[in-house]
CSV table of C-alpha atoms in Angstrom, one decimal:
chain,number,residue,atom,x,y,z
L,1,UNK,CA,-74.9,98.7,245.4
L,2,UNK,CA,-72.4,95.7,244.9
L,3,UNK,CA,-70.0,95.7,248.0
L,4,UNK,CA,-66.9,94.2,246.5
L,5,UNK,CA,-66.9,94.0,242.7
L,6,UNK,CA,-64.3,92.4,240.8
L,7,UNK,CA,-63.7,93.0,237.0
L,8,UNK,CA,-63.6,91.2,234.7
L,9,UNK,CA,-65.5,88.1,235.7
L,10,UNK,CA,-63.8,85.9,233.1
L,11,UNK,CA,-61.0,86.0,231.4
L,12,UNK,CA,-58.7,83.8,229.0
L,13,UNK,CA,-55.8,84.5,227.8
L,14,UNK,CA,-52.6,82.4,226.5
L,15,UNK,CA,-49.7,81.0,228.3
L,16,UNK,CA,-46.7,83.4,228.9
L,17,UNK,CA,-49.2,86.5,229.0
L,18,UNK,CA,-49.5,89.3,231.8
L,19,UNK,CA,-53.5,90.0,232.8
L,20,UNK,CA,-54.8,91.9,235.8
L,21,UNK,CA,-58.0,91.5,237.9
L,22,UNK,CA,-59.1,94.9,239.7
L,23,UNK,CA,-61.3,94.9,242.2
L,24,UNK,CA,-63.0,97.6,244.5
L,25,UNK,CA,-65.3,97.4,248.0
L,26,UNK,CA,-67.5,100.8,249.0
L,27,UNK,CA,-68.0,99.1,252.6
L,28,UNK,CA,-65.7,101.3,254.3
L,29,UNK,CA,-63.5,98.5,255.1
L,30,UNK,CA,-60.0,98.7,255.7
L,31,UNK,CA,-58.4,95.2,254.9
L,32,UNK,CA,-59.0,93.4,251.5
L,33,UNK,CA,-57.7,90.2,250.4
L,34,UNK,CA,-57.0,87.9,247.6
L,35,UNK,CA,-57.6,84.7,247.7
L,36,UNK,CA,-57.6,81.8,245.1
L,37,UNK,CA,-59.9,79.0,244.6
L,38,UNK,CA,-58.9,76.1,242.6
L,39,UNK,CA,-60.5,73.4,240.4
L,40,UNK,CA,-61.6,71.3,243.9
L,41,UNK,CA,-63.1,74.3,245.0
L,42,UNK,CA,-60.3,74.6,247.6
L,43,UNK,CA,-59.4,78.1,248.8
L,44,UNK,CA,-56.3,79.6,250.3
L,45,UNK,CA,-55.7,83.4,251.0
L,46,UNK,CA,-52.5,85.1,248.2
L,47,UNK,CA,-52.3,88.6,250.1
L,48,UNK,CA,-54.0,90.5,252.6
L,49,UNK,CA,-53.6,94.6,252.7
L,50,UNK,CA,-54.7,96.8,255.9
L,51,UNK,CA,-54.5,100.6,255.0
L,52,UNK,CA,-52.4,99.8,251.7
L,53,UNK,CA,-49.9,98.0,253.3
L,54,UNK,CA,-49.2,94.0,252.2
L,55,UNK,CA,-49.7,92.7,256.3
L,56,UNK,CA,-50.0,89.0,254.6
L,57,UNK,CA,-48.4,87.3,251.3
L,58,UNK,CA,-48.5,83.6,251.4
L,59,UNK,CA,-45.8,81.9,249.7
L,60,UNK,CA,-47.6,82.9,246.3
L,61,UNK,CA,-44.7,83.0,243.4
L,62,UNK,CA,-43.5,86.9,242.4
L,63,UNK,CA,-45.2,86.7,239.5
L,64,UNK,CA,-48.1,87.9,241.2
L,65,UNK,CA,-47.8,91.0,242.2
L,66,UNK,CA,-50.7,92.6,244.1
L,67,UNK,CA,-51.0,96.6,244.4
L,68,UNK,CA,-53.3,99.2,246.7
L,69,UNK,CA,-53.8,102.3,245.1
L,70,UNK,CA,-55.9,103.2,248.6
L,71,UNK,CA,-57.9,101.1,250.6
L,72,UNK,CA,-60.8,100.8,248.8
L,73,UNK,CA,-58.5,99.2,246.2
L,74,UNK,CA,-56.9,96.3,245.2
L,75,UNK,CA,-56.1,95.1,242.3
L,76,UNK,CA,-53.8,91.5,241.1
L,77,UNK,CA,-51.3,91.6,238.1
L,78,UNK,CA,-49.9,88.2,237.1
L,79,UNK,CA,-47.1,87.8,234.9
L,80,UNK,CA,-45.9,85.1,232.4
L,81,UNK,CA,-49.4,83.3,232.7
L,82,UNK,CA,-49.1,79.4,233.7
L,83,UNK,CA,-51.7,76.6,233.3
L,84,UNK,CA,-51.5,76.0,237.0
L,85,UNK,CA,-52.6,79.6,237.6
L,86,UNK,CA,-56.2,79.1,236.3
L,87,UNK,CA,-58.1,78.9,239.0
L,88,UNK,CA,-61.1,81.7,240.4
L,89,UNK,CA,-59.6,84.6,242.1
L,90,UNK,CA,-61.8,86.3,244.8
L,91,UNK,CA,-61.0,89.6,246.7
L,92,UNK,CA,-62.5,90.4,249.7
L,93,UNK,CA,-62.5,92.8,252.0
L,94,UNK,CA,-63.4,93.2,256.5
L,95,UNK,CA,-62.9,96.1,259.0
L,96,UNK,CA,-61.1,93.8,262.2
L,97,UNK,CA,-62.9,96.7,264.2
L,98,UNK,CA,-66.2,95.9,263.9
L,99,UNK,CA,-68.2,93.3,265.4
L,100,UNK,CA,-66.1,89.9,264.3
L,101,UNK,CA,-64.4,91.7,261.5
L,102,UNK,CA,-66.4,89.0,258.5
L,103,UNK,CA,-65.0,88.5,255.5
L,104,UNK,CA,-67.3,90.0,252.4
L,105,UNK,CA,-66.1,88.6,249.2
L,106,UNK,CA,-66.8,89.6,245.4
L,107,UNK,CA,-68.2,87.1,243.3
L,108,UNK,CA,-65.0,85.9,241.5
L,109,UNK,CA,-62.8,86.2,238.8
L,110,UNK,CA,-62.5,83.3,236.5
L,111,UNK,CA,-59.0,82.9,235.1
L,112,UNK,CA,-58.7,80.4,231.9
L,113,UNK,CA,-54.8,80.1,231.3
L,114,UNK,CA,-54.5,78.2,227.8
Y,1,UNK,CA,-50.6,71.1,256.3
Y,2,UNK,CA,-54.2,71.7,256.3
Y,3,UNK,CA,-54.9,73.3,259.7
Y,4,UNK,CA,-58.9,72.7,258.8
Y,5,UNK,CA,-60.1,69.5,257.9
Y,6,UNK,CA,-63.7,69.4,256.8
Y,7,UNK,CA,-65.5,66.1,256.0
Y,8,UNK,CA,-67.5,64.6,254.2
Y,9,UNK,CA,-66.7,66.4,250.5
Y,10,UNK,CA,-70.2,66.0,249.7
Y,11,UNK,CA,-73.3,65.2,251.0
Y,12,UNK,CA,-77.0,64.1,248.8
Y,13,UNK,CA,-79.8,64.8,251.9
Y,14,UNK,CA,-83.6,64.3,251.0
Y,15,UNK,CA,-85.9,67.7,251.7
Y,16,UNK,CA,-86.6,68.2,255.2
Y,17,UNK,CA,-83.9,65.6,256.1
Y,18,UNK,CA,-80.8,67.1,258.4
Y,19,UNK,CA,-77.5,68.2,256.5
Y,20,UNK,CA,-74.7,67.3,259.0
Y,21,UNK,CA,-71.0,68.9,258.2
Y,22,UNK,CA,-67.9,68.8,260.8
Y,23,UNK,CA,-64.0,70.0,261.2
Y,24,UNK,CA,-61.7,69.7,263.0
Y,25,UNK,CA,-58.5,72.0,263.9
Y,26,UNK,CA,-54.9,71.9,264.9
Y,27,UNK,CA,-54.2,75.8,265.8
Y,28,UNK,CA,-55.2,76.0,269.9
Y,29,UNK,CA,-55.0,79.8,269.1
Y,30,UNK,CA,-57.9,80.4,266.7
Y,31,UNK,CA,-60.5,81.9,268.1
Y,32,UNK,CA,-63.3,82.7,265.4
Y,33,UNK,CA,-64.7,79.7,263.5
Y,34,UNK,CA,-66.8,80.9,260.4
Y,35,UNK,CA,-69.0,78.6,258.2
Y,36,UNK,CA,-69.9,80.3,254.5
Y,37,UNK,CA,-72.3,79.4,252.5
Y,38,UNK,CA,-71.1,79.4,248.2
Y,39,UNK,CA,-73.0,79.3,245.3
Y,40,UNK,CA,-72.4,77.9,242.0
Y,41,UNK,CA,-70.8,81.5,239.8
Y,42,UNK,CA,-70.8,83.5,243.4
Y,43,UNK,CA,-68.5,84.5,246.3
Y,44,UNK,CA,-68.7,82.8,249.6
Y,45,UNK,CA,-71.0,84.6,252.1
Y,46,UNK,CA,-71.2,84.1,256.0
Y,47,UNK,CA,-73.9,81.9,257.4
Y,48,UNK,CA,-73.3,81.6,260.6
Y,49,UNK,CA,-70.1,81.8,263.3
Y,50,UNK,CA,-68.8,80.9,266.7
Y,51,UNK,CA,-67.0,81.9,269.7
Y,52,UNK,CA,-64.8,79.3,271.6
Y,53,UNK,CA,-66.7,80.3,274.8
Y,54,UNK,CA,-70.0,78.9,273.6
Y,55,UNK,CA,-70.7,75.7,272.5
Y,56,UNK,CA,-73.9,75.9,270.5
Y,57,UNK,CA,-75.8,78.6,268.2
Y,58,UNK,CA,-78.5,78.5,266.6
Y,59,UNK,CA,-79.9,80.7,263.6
Y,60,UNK,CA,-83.0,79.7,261.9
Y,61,UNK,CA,-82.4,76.3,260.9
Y,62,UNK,CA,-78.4,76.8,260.7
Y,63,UNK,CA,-76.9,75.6,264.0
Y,64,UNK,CA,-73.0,75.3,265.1
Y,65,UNK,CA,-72.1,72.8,267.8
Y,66,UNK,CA,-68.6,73.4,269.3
Y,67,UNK,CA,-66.2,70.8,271.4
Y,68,UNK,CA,-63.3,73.3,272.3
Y,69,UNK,CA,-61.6,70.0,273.9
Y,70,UNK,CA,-62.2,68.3,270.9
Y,71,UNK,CA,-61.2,71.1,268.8
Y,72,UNK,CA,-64.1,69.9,266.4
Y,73,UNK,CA,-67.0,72.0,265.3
Y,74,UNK,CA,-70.1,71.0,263.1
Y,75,UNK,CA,-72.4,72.5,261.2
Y,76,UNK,CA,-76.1,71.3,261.3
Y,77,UNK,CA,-78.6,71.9,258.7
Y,78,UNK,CA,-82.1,71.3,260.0
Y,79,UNK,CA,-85.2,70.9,257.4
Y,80,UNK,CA,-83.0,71.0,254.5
Y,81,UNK,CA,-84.4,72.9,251.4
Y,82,UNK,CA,-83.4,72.6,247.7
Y,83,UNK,CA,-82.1,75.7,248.3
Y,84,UNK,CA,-80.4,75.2,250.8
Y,85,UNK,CA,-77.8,73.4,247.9
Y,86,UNK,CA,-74.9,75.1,248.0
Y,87,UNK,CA,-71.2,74.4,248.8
Y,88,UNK,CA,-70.1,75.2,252.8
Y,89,UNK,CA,-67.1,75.9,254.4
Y,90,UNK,CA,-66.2,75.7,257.8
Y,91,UNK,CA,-62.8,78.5,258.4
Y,92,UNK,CA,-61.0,79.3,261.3
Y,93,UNK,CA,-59.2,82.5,262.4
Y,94,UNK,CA,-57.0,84.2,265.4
Y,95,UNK,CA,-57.8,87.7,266.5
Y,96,UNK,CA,-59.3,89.8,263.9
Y,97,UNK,CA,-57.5,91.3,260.3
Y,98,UNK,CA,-55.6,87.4,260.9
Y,99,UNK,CA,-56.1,85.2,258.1
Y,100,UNK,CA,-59.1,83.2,257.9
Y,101,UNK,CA,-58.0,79.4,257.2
Y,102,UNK,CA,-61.0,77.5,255.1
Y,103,UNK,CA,-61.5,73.5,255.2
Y,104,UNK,CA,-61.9,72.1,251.8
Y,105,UNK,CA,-65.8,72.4,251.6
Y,106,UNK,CA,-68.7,70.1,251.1
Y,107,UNK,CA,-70.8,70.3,248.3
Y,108,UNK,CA,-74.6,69.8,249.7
Y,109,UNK,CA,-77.3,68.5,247.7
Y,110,UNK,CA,-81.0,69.0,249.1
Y,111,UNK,CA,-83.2,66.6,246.8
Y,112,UNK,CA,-86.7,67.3,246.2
């Protein structure tokens, strides 16, 4: 029954090394999101998709590279792992059509980078 | 430049007591301003939100107050419970599928 799950919930993993985060919404909706929250709990949307097209990517380095296999889809890949990218990485998802078009998010992906 | 400035970072309130959270914005085009509730281990989830046409709602003991000239908006917290302890954020947002821009958040502690 989970709207947006995310998997894995944790993960840690070395400096240098390429990890992925998958995450998947059964609300229908058509745009998903990543955003990233760091250590002060700050968060700042990395990409926005509508339909499988990328619509927003915020200055976020190319070493993350997001991809939409179909809408109900989206899944991160980073590469060459950095300290700075740990961080919890949440993907949500809205339909702009309806009602105020809210956000729904997943309940996070923690990322340790050692 | 933070387009949504939320204040204070944290905030200790006694139960019952009233839980008072306010930002401000730059962007005279948003049009959808958000508070969501977080957690500790979970996603953020909407509490309550707010049109630039009205400038008060109210939802069980959540209530928004918005000065459009102002550009400020608060959040108010009445009867705060223990759990209500959570982290809020206030977010604002142009015309729908736009990105939603968050305020740093306040961490909210309801003591017993």
């Amino acid at each position: 029954d989970t709207a947006v799950s995310q998997t894995p919930k944790y993960l840690v993993t070395q400096m240098g090394n390429d990890k992925s985060i998958k995450c998947e919404q059964n609300l229908g909706h058509d745009t998903m999101y990543w955003y990233k929250q760091d250590s002060k709990k700050f968060l700042k949307i990395m990409f926005s998709y509508n339909n499988k097209e990328l619509i927003i990517n915020e200055t976020v380095p190319n070493r993350f590279s997001p991809k939409s296999p179909d809408k109900a889809h989206l899944n991160l890949h980073i590469n060459s792992l950095e300290l700075g990218d740990s961080a919890v990485y949440f993907c949500a998802s809205s339909s702009p059509g309806q009602g105020d078009g809210e956000l729904f998010f997943g309940e996070g992906s923690r990322l340790t980078v050692l | 430049q933070q387009q949504v400035k939320q204040s204070p970072q944290s905030l200790i309130v006694q139960k019952g007591g009233i839980s008072i959270i306010n930002c401000a914005y730059e962007n005279t085009a948003f049009d959808y301003f958000p508070w969501y509730q977080q957690f500790p281990g979970k996603g953020p989830a909407l509490l309550i939100a707010i049109r630039p046409d009205v400038s008060e709602k109210k939802e069980g003991r959540f209530t928004i107050s918005f000065n459009k000239s102002a550009k400020q908006f608060s959040l108010h917290i009445m009867d705060s419970q223990p759990g209500d302890s959570a982290t809020y954020f206030c977010a604002a947002r142009k015309a729908a599928g736009n990105k939603l821009t968050f305020g740093g958040g306040t961490r909210v502690l309801v003591k017993p």
